[in-house]
PDB file of C-alpha atoms in Angstrom:
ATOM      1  CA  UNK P 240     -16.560 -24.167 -13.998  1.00 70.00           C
ATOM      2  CA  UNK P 241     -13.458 -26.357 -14.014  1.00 90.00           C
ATOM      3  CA  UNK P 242     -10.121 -25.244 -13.313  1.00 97.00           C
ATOM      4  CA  UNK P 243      -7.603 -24.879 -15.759  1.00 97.00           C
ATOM      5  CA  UNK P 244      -3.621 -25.592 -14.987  1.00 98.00           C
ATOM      6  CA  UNK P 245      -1.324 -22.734 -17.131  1.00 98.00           C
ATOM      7  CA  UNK P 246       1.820 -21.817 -16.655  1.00 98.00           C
ATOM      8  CA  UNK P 247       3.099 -18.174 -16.033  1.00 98.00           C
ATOM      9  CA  UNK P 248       6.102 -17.586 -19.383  1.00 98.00           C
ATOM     10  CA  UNK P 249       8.114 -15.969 -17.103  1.00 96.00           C
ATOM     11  CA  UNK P 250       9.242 -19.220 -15.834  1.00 97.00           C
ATOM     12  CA  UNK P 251      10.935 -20.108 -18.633  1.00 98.00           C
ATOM     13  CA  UNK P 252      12.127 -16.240 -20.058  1.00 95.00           C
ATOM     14  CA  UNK P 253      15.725 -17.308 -21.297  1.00 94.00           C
ATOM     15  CA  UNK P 254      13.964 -20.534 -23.098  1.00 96.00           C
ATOM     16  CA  UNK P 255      12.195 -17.876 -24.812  1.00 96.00           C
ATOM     17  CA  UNK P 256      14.207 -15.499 -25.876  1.00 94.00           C
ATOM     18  CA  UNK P 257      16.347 -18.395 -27.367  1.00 96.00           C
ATOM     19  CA  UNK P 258      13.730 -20.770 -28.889  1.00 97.00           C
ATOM     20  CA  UNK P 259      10.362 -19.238 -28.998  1.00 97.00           C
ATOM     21  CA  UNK P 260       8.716 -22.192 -31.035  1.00 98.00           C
ATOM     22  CA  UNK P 261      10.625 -24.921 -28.766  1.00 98.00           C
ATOM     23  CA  UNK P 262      10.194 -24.083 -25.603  1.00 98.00           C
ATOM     24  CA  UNK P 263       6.634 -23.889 -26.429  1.00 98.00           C
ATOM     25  CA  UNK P 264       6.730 -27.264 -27.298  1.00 98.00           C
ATOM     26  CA  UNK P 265       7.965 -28.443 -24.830  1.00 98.00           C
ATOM     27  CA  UNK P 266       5.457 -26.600 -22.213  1.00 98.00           C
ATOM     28  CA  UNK P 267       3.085 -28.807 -24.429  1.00 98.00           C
ATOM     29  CA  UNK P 268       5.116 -31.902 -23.988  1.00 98.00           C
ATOM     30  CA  UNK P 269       5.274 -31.305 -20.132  1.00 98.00           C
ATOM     31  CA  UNK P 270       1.336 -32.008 -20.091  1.00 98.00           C
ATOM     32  CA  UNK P 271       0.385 -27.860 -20.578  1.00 98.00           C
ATOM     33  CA  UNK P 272      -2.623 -26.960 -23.073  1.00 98.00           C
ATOM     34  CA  UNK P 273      -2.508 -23.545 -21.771  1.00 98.00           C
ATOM     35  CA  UNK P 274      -0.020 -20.388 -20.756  1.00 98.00           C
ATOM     36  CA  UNK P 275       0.554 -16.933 -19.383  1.00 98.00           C
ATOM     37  CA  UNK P 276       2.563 -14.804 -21.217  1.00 98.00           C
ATOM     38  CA  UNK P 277       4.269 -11.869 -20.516  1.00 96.00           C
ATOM     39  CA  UNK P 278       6.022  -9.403 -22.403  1.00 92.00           C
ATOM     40  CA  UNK P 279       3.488 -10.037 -24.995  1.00 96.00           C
ATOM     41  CA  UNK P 280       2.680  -6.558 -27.035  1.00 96.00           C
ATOM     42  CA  UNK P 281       5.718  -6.294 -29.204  1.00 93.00           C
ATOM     43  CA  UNK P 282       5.721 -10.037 -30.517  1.00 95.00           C
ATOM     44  CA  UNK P 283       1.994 -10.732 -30.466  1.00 98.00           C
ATOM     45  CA  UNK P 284       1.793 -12.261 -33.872  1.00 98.00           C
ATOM     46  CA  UNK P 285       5.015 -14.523 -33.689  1.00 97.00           C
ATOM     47  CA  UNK P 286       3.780 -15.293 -30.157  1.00 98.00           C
ATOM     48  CA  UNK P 287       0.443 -16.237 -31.544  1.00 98.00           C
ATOM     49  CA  UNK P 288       1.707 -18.260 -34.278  1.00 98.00           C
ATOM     50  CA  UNK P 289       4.499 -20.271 -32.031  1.00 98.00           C
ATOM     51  CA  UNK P 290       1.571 -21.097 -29.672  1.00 98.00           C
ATOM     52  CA  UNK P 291      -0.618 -22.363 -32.365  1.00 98.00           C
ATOM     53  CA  UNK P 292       1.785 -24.606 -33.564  1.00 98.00           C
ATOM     54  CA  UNK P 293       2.422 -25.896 -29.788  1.00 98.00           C
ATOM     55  CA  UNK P 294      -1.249 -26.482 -29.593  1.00 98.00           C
ATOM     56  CA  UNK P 295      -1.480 -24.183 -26.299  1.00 98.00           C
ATOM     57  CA  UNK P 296      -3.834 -21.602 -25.812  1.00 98.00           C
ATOM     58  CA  UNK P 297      -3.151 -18.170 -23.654  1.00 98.00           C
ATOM     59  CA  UNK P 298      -6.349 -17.273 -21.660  1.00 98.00           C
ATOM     60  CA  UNK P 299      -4.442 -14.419 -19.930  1.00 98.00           C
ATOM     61  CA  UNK P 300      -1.224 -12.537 -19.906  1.00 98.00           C
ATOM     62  CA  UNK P 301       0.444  -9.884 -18.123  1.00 97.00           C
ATOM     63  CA  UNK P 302       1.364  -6.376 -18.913  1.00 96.00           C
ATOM     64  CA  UNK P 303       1.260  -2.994 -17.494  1.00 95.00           C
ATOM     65  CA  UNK P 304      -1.690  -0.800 -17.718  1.00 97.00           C
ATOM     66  CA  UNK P 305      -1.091   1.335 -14.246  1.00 95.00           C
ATOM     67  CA  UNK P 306       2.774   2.228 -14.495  1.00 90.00           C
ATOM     68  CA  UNK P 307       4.620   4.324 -16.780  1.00 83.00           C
ATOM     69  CA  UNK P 308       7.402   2.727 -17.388  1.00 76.00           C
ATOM     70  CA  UNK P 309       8.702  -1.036 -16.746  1.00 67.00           C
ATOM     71  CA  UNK P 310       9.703  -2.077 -13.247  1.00 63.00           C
ATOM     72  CA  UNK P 311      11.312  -4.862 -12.456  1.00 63.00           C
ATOM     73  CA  UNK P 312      10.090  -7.265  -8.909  1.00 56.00           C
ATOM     74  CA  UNK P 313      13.872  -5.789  -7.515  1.00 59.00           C
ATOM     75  CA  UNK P 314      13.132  -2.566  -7.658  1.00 59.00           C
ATOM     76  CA  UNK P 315      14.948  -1.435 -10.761  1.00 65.00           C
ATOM     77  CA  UNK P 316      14.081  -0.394 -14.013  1.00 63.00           C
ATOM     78  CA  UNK P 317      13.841   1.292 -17.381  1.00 63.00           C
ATOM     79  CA  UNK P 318      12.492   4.912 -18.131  1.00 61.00           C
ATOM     80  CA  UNK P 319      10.811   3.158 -21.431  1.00 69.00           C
ATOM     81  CA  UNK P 320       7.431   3.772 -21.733  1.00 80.00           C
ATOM     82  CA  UNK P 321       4.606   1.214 -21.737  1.00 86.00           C
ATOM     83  CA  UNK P 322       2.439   0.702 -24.261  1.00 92.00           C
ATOM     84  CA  UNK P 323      -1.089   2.254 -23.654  1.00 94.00           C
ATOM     85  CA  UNK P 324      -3.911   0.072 -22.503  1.00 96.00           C
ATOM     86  CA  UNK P 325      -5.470   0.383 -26.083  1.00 96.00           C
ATOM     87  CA  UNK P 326      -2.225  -1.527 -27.605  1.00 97.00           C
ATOM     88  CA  UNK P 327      -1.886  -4.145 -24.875  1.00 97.00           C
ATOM     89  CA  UNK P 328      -5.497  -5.318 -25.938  1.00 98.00           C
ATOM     90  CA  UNK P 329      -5.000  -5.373 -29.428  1.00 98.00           C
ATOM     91  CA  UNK P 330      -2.089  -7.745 -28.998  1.00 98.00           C
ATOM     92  CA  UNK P 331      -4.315  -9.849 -26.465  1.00 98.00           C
ATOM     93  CA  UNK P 332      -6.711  -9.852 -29.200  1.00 98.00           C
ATOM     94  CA  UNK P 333      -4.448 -11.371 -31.718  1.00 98.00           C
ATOM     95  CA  UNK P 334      -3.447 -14.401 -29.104  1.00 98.00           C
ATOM     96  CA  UNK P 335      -7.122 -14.922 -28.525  1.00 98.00           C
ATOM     97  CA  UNK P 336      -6.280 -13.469 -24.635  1.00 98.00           C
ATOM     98  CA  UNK P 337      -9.572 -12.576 -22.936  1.00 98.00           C
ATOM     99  CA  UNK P 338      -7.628 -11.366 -19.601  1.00 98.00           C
ATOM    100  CA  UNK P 339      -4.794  -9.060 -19.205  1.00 98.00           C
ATOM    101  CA  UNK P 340      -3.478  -8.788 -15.833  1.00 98.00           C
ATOM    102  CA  UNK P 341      -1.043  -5.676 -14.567  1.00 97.00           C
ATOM    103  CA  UNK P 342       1.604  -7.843 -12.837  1.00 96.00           C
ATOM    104  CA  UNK P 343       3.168  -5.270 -10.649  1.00 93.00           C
ATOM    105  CA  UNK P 344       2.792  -1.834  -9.064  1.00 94.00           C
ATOM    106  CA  UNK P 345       6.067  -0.841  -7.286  1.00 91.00           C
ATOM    107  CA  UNK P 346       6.464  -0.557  -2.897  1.00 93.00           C
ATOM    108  CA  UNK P 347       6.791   3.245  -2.949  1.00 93.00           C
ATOM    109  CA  UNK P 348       3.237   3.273  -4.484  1.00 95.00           C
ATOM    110  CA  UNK P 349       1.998   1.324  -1.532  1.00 97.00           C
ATOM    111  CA  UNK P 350       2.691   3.537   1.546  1.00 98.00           C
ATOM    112  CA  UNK P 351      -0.823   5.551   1.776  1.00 98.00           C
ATOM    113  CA  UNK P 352      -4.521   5.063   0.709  1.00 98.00           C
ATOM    114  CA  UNK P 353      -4.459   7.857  -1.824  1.00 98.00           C
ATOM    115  CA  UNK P 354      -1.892   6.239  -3.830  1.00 98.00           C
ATOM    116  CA  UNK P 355      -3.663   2.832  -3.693  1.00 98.00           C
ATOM    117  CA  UNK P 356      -6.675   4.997  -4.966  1.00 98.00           C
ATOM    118  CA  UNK P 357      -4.496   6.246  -7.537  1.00 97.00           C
ATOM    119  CA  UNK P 358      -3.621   2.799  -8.604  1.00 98.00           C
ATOM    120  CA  UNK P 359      -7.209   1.829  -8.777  1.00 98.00           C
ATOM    121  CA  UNK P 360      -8.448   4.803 -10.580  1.00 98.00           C
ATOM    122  CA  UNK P 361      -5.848   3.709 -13.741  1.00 97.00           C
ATOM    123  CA  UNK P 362      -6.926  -0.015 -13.854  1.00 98.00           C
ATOM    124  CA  UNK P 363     -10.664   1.201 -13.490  1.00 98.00           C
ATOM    125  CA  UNK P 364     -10.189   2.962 -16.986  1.00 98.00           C
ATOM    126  CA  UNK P 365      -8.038   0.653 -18.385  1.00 98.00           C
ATOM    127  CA  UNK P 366     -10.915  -2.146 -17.933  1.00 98.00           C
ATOM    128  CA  UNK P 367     -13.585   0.522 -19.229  1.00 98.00           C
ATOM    129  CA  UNK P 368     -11.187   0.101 -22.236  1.00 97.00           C
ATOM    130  CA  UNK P 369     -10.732  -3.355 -22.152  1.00 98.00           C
ATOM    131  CA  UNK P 370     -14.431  -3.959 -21.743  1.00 98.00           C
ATOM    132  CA  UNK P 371     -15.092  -2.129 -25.141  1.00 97.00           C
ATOM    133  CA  UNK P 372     -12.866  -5.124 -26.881  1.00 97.00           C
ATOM    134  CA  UNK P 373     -13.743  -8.106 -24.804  1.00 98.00           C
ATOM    135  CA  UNK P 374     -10.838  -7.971 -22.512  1.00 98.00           C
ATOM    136  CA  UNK P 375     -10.942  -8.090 -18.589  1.00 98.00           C
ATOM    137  CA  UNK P 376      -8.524  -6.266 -16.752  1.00 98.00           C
ATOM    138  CA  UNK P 377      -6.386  -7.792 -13.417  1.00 98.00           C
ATOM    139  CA  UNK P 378      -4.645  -7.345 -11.241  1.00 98.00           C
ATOM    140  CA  UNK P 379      -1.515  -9.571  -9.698  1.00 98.00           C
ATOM    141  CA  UNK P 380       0.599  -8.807  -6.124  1.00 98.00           C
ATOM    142  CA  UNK P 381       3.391  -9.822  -4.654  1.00 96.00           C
ATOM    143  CA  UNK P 382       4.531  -9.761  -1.032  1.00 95.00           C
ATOM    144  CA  UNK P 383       4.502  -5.702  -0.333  1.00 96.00           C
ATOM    145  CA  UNK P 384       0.676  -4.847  -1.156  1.00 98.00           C
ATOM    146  CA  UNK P 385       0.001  -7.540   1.994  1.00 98.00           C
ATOM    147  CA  UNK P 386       2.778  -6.058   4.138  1.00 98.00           C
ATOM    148  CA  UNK P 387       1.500  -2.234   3.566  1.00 98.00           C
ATOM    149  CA  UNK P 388      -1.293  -2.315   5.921  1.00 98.00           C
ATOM    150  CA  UNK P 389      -4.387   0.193   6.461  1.00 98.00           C
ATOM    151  CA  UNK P 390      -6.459   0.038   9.766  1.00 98.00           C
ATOM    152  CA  UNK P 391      -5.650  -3.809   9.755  1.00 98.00           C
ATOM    153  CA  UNK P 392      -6.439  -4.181   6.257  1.00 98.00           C
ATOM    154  CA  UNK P 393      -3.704  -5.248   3.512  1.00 98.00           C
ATOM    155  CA  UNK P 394      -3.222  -2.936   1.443  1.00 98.00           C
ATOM    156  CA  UNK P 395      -4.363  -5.592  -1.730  1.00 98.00           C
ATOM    157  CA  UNK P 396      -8.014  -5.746  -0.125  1.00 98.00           C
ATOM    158  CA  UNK P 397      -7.977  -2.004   0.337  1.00 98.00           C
ATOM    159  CA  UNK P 398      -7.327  -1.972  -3.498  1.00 98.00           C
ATOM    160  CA  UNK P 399      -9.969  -4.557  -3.963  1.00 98.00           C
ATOM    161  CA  UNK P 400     -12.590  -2.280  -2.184  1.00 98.00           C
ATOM    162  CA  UNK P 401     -11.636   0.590  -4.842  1.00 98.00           C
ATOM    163  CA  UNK P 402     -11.933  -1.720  -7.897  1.00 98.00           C
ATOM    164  CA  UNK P 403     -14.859  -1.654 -10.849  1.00 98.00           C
ATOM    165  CA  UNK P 404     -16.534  -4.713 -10.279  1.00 97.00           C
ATOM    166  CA  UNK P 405     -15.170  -5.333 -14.195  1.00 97.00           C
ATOM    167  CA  UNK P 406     -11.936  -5.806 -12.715  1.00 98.00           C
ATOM    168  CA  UNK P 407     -10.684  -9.361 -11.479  1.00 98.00           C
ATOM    169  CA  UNK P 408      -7.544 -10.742  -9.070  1.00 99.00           C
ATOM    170  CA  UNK P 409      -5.403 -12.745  -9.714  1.00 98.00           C
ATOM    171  CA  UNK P 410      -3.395 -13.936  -6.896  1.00 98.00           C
ATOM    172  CA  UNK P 411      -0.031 -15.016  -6.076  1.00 98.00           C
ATOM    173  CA  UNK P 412      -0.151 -17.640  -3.269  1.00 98.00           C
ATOM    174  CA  UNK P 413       3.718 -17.736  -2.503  1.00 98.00           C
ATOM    175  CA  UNK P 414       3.772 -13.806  -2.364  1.00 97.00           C
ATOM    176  CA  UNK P 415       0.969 -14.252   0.113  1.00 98.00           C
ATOM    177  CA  UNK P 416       2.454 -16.364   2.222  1.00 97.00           C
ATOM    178  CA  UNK P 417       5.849 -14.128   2.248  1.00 95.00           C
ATOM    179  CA  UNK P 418       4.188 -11.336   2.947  1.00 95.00           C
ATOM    180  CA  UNK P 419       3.242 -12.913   6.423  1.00 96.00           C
ATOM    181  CA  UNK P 420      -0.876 -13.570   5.457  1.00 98.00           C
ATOM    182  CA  UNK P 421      -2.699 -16.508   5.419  1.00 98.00           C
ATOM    183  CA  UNK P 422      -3.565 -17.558   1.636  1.00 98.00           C
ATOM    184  CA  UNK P 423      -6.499 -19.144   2.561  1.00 98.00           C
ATOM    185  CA  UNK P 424      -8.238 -16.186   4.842  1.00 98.00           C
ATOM    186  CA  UNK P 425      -7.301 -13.718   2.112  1.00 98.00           C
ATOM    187  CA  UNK P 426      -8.928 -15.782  -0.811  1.00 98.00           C
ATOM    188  CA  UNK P 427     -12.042 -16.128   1.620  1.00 98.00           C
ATOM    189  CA  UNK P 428     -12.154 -12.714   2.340  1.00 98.00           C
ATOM    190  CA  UNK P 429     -11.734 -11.755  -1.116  1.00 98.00           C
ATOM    191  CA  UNK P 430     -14.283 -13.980  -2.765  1.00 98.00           C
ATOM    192  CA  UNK P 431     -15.384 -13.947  -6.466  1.00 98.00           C
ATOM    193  CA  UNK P 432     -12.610 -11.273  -7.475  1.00 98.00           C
ATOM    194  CA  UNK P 433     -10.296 -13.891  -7.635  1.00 98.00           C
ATOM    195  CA  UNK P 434     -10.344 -16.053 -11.083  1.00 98.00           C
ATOM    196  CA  UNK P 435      -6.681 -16.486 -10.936  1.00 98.00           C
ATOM    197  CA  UNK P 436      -3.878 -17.751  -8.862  1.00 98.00           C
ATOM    198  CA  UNK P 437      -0.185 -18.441  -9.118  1.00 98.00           C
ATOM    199  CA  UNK P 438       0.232 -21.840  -7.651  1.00 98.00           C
ATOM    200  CA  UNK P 439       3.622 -21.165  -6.519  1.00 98.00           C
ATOM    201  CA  UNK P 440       5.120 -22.913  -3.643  1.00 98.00           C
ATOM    202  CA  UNK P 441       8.215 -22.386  -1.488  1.00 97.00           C
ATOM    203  CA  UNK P 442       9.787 -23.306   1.629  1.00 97.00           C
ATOM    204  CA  UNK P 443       9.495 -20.098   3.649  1.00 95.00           C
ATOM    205  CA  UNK P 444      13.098 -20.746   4.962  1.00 93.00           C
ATOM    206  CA  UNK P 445      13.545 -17.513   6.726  1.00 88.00           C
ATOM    207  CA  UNK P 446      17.289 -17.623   5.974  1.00 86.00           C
ATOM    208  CA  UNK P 447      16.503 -17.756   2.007  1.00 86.00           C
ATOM    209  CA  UNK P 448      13.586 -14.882   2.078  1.00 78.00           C
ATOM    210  CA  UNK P 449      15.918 -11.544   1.542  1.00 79.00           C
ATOM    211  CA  UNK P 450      17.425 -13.407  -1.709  1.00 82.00           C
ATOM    212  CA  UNK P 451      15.784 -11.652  -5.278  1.00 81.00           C
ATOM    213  CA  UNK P 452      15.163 -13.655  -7.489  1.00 85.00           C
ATOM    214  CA  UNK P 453      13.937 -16.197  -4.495  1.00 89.00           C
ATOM    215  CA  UNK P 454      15.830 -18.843  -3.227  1.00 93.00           C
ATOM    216  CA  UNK P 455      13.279 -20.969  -1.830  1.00 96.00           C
ATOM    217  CA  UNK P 456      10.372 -22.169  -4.260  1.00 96.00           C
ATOM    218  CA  UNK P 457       9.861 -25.589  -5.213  1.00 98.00           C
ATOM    219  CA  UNK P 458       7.264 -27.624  -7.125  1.00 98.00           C
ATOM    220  CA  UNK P 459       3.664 -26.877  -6.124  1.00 98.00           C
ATOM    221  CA  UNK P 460       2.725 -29.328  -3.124  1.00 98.00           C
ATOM    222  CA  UNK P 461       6.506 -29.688  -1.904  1.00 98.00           C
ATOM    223  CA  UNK P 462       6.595 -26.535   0.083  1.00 98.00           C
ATOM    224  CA  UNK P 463       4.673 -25.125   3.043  1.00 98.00           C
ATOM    225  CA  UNK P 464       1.982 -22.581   1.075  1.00 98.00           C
ATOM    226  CA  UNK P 465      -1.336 -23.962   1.767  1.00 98.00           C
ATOM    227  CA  UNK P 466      -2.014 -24.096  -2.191  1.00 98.00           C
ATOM    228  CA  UNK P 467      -4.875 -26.234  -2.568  1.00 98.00           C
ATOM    229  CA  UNK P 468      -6.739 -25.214   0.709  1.00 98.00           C
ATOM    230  CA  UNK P 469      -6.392 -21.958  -0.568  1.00 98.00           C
ATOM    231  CA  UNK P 470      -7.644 -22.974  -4.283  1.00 98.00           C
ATOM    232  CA  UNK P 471     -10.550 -24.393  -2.554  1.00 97.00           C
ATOM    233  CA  UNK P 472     -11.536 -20.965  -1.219  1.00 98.00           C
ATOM    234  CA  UNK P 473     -11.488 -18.898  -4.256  1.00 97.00           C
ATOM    235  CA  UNK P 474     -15.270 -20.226  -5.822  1.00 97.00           C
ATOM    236  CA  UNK P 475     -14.694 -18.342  -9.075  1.00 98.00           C
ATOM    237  CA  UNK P 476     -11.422 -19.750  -9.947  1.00 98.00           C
ATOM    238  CA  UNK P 477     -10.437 -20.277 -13.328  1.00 98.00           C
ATOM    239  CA  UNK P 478      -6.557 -20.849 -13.644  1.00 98.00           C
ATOM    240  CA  UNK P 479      -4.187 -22.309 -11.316  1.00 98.00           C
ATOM    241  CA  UNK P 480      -1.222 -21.405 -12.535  1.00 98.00           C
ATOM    242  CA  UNK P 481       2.517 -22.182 -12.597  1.00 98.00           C
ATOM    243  CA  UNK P 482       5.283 -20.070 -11.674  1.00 98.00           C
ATOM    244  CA  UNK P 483       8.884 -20.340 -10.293  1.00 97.00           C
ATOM    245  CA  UNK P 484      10.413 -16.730 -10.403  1.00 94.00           C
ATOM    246  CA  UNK P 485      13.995 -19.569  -9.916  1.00 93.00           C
ATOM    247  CA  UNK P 486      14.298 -22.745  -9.232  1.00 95.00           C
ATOM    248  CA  UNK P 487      18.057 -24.159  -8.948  1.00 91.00           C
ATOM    249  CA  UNK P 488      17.685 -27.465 -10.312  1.00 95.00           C
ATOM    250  CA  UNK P 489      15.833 -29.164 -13.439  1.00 98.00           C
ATOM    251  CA  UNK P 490      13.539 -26.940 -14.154  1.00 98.00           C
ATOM    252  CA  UNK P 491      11.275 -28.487 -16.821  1.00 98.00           C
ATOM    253  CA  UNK P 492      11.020 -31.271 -14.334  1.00 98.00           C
ATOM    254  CA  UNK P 493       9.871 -28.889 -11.508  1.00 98.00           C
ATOM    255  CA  UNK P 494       7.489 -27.717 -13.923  1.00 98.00           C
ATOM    256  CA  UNK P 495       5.999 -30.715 -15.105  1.00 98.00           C
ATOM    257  CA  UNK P 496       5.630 -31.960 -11.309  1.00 98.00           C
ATOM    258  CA  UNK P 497       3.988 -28.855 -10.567  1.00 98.00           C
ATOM    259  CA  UNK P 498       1.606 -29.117 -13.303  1.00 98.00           C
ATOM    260  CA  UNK P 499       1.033 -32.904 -12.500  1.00 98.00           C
ATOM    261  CA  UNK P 500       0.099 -31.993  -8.856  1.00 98.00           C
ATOM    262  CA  UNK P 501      -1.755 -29.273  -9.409  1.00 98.00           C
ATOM    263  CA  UNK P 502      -4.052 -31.388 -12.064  1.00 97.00           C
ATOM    264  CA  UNK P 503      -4.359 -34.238  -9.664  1.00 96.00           C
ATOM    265  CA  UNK P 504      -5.548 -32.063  -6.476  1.00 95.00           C
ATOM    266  CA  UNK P 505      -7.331 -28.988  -8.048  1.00 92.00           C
ATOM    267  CA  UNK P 506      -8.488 -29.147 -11.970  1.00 80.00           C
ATOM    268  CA  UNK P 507     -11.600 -30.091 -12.860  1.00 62.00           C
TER     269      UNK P 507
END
């Protein structure tokens, strides 16, 4: 199956919230015939129609379906409820999504086995749900679920080992790589859970690693995360995507490098 190059929404969130319909173009105009999007369950339908008339398709998208409330990648966050699994898959419905992906669990859930079991048990149901309506159900990490470790394994394999075989990984290369593990042993240890990565790429510079948002990604294939050795060990791959959590500079360019790159060295 050939690999397709998306790009995670969050990249461009301030694009969004200003110009829904442009910015969408212009992911189109950078080369893109397919996105991530995130945020997605309470503008589903102008979300569908901005993407239709971009031309781009949304294969899968994040949102929560083990936390109660929203949490942001820093730690802080609002008491407002998410929606339930049942309404995050009738908005993926209406953008023709066929993979929703939980993109983040907080640290304080990570520190023993019984939460990670905890964390399993919720996306277990959620894909029995999301199996009723055609929807697969994923999971994404960043740097702490490799850092919390169990009897020398990560904590994401331990949660691998818990999961339905319904539900899929996708992986965040970058966040790999900061969290101190090789990209490449963890997508051959993990195998044909993985249809997803985030092709993100960074320079590791130990002096820019405590910033939030990041202060060292770049383009994919200008920075030191193995990204397409790592591709090339995931056999059930599906999307290499896109994402710069910041990038000081021009960032439609950085984009549209990345995407160039990423099509010359991994799509099919």
């Amino acid at each position: 199956m050939a690999i397709q190059t998306s790009i995670q929404l969050f990249t461009i969130k301030d694009q969004l919230e200003t110009d829904l319909e442009g910015s969408l173009k212009e992911v189109a105009a950078r080369g893109f015939t397919a996105v991530e999007p995130y945020d997605f369950v309470r503008r589903a339908q102008p979300l569908a129609d901005a993407l239709s008339v971009a031309g781009l398709t949304a294969p899968s998208g994040h949102a929560f379906l083990a936390s109660e409330s929203f949490v942001n990648p820093d730690g802080s966050g609002t008491t407002l409820p998410v929606p339930s699994p049942a309404e995050v898959f009738a908005a993926a419905k209406v953008l023709g999504m066929d993979t929703v992906i939980d993109p983040y669990t907080e640290p304080a859930r990570w520190e023993t086995v019984e939460q990670i079991e905890e964390t399993a048990r919720l996306l277990n149901e959620a894909a029995a749900v999301g199996a009723t309506v055609g929807v697969r159900v994923g999971y994404h990490n960043h740097a702490h679920e490799l850092e919390a470790v169990f009897d020398g394994v990560t904590g994401l394999e331990v949660l691998a080992g818990l999961l339905d075989e319904r539900v899929v990984l996708e992986v965040d290369l970058y966040w790999v790589a900061r969290g101190g593990v090789d990209p490449v042993a963890l997508l051959q240890r993990l195998g044909d859970r993985v249809i997803a990565v985030h092709a993100k790429d960074g320079t590791l510079d130990p002096a820019l690693l405590s910033a939030y948002p990041p202060a060292d990604q770049v383009a994919a294939g200008e920075g030191e995360v193995p990204l397409v050795e790592a591709i090339a060990a995931a056999p059930a791959l599906e999307l290499a995507i896109v994402e710069f959590d910041h990038f000081e500079g021009d960032l439609w360019d950085a984009i549209e490098r990345s995407r160039v790159y990423l099509d010359e060295k991994v799509a099919g």
